[in-house]
PDB file of C-alpha atoms in Angstrom:
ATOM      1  CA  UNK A   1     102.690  98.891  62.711  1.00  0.00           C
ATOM      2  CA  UNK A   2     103.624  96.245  60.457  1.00  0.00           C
ATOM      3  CA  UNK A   3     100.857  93.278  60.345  1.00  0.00           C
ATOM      4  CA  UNK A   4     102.476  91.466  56.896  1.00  0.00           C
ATOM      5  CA  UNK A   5      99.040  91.882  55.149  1.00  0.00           C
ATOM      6  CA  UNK A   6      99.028  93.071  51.929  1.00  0.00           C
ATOM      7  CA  UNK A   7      98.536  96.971  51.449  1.00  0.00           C
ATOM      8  CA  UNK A   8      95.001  96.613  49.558  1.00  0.00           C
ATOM      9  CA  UNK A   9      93.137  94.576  53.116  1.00  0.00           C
ATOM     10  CA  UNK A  10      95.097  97.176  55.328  1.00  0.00           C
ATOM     11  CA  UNK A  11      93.168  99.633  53.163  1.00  0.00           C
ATOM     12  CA  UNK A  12      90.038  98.115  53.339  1.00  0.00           C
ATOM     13  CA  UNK A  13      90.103  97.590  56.920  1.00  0.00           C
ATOM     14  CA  UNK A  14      91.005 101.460  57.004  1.00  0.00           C
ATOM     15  CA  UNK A  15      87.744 102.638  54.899  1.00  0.00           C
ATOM     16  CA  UNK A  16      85.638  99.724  56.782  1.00  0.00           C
ATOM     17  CA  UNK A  17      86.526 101.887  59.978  1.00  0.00           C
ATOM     18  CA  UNK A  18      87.114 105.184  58.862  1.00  0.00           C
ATOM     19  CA  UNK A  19      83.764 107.750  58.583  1.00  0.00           C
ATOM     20  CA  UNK A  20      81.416 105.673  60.328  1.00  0.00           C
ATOM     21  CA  UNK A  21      78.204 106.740  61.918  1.00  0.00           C
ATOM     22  CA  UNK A  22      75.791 105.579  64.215  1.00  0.00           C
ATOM     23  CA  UNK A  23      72.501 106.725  65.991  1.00  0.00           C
ATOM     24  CA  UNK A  24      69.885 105.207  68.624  1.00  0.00           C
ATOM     25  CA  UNK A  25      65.940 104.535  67.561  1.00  0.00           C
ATOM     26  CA  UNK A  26      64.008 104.024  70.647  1.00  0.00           C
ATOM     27  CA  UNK A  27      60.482 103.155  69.651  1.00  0.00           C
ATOM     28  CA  UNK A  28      59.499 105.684  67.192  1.00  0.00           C
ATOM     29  CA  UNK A  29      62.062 108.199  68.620  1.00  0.00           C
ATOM     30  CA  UNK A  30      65.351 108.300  66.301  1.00  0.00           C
ATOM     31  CA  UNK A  31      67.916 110.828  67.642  1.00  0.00           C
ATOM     32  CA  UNK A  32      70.910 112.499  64.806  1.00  0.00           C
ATOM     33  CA  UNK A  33      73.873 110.743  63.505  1.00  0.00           C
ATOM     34  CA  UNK A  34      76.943 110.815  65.608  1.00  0.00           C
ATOM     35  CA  UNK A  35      80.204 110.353  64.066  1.00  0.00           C
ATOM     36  CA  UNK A  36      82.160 107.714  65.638  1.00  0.00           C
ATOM     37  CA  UNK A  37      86.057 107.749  64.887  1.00  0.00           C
ATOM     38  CA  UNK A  38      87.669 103.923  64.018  1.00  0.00           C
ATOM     39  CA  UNK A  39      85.847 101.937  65.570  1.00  0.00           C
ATOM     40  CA  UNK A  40      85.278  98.726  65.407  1.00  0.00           C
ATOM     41  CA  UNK A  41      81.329  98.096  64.679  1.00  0.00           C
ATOM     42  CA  UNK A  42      80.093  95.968  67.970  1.00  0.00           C
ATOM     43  CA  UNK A  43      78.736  92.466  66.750  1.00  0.00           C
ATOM     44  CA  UNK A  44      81.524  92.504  63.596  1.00  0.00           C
ATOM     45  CA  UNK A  45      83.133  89.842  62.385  1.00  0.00           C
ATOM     46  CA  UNK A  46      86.428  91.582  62.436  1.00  0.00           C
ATOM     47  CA  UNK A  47      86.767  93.128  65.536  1.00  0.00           C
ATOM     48  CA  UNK A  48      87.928  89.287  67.326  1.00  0.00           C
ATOM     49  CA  UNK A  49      90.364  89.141  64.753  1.00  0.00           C
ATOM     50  CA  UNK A  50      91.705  92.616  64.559  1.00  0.00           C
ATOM     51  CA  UNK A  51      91.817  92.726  68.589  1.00  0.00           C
ATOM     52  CA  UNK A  52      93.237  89.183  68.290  1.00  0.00           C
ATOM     53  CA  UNK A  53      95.972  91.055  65.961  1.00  0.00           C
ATOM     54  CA  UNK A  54      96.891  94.079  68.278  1.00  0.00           C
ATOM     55  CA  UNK A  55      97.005  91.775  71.191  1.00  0.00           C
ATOM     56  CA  UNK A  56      99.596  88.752  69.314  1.00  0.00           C
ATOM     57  CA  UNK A  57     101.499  91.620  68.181  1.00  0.00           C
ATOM     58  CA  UNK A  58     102.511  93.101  72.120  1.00  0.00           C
ATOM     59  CA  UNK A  59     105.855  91.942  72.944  1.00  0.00           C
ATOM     60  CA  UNK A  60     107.982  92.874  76.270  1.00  0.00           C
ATOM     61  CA  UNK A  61     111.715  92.296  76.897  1.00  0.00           C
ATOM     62  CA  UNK A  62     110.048  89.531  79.494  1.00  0.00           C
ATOM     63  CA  UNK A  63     107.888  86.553  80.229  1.00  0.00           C
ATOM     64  CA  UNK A  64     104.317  87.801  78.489  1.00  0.00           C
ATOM     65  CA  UNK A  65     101.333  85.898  79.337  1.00  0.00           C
ATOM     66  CA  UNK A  66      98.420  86.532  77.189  1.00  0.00           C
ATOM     67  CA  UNK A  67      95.025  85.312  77.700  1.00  0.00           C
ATOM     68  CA  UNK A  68      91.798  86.399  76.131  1.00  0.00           C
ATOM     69  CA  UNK A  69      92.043  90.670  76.899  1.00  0.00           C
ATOM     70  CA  UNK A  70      94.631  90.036  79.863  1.00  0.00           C
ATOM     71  CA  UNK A  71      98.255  90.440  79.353  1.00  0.00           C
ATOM     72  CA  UNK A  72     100.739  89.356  82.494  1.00  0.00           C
ATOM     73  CA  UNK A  73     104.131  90.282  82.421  1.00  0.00           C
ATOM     74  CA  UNK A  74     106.687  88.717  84.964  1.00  0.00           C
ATOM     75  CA  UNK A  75     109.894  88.449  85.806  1.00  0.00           C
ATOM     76  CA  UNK A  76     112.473  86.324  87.925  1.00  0.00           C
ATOM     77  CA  UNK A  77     114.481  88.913  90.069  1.00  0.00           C
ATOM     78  CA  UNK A  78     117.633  87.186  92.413  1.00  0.00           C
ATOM     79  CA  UNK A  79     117.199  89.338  96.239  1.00  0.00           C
ATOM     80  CA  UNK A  80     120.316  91.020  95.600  1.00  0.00           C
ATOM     81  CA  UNK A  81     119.133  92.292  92.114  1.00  0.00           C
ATOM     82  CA  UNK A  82     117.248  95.060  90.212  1.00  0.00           C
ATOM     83  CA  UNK A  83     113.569  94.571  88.585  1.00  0.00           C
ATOM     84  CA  UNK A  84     113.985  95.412  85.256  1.00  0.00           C
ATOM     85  CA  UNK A  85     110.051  95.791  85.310  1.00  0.00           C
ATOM     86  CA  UNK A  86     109.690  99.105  84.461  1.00  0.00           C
ATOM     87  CA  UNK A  87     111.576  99.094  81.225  1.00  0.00           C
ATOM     88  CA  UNK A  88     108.757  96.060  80.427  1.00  0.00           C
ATOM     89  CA  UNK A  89     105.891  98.300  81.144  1.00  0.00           C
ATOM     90  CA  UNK A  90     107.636 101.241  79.231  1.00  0.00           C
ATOM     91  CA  UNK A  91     107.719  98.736  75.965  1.00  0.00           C
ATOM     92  CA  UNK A  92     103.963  97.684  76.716  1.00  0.00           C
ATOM     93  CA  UNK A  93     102.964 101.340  76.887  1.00  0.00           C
ATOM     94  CA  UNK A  94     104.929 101.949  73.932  1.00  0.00           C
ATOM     95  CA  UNK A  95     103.493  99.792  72.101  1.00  0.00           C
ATOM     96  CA  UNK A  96     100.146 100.419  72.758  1.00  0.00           C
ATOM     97  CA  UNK A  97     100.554 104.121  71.491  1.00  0.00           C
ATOM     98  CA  UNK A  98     101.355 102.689  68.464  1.00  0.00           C
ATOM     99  CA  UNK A  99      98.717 100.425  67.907  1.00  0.00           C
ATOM    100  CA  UNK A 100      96.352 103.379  69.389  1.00  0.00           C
ATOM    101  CA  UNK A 101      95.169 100.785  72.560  1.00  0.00           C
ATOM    102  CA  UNK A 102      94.464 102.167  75.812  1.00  0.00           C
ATOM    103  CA  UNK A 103      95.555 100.460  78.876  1.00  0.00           C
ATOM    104  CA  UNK A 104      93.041 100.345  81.448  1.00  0.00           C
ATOM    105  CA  UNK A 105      95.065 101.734  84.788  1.00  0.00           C
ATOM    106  CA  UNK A 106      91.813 100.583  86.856  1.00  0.00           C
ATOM    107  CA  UNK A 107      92.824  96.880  85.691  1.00  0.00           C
ATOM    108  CA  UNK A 108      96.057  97.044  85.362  1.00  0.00           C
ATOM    109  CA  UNK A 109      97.763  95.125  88.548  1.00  0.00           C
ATOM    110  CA  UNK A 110      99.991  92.150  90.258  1.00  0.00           C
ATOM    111  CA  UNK A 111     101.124  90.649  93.165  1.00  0.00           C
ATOM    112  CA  UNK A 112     103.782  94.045  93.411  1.00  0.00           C
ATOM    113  CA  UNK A 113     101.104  96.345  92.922  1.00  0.00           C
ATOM    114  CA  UNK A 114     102.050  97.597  89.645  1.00  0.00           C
ATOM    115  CA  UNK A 115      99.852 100.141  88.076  1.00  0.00           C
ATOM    116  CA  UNK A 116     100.529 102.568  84.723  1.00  0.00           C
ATOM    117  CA  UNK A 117     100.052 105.362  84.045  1.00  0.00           C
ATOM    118  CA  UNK A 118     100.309 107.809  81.437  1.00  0.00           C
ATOM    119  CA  UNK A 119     102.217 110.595  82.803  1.00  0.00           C
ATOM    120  CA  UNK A 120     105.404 110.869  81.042  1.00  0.00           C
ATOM    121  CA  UNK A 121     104.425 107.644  79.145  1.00  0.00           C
ATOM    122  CA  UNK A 122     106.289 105.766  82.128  1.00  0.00           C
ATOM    123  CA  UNK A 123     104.927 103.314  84.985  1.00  0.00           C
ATOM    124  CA  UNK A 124     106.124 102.667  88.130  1.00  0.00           C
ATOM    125  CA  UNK A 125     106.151 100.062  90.812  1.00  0.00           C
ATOM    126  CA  UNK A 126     104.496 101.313  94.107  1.00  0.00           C
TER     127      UNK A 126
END
């Protein structure tokens, strides 16, 4: 995905992320290191802007409403005419491979009662 930041911060984000390790102390008790794979360290100063990144960066073929985590897409359809919904959700799932996001099915919902899922990378109105 192209962010327009130079290449040396894309590469510094990348080693910021990329080996990390983490383990629990509990009193005396400290258990082993367990390695944790990109992610973002809980309590950084980057992860609001890097999630603030992903999230400006989702575009649909539709009206997108973003607001804080939640994403809305919508559309106008006439009575006598075809939702074009599903090729929206396709480009949101799409997208979200690519910036390695997961789309919570549990959440994921509107007045039609569309969910996604990842079968096929497709969604489908219900």
């Amino acid at each position: 995905m192209e962010f327009g930041l130079p290449d040396a911060i894309i590469q510094w984000m990348r080693s910021f992320l990329s080996d990390r390790r983490q383990r629990i102390k509990i009193g005396d008790v400290v258990c082993d290191w367990l390695a944790m794979n990109a992610v973002m360290p809980q309590g950084s100063y980057l992860g609001p802007l890097t999630f603030i990144t992903l999230v400006d960066s989702l575009q649909a073929s539709c009206m997108t409403h973003k607001y804080d985590d939640d994403t809305t897409l919508s559309e106008i359809v006439a009575k006598s005419a075809t939702s074009h919904m599903q090729i929206y959700c396709n480009e949101v799932i799409q997208h979200s491979e690519q910036a390695r996001m997961n789309i919570n099915g549990r959440k994921t919902r509107d007045a039609d009662r569309l969910h996604f899922q990842r079968l096929a990378t497709t969604c489908f109105v219900v």
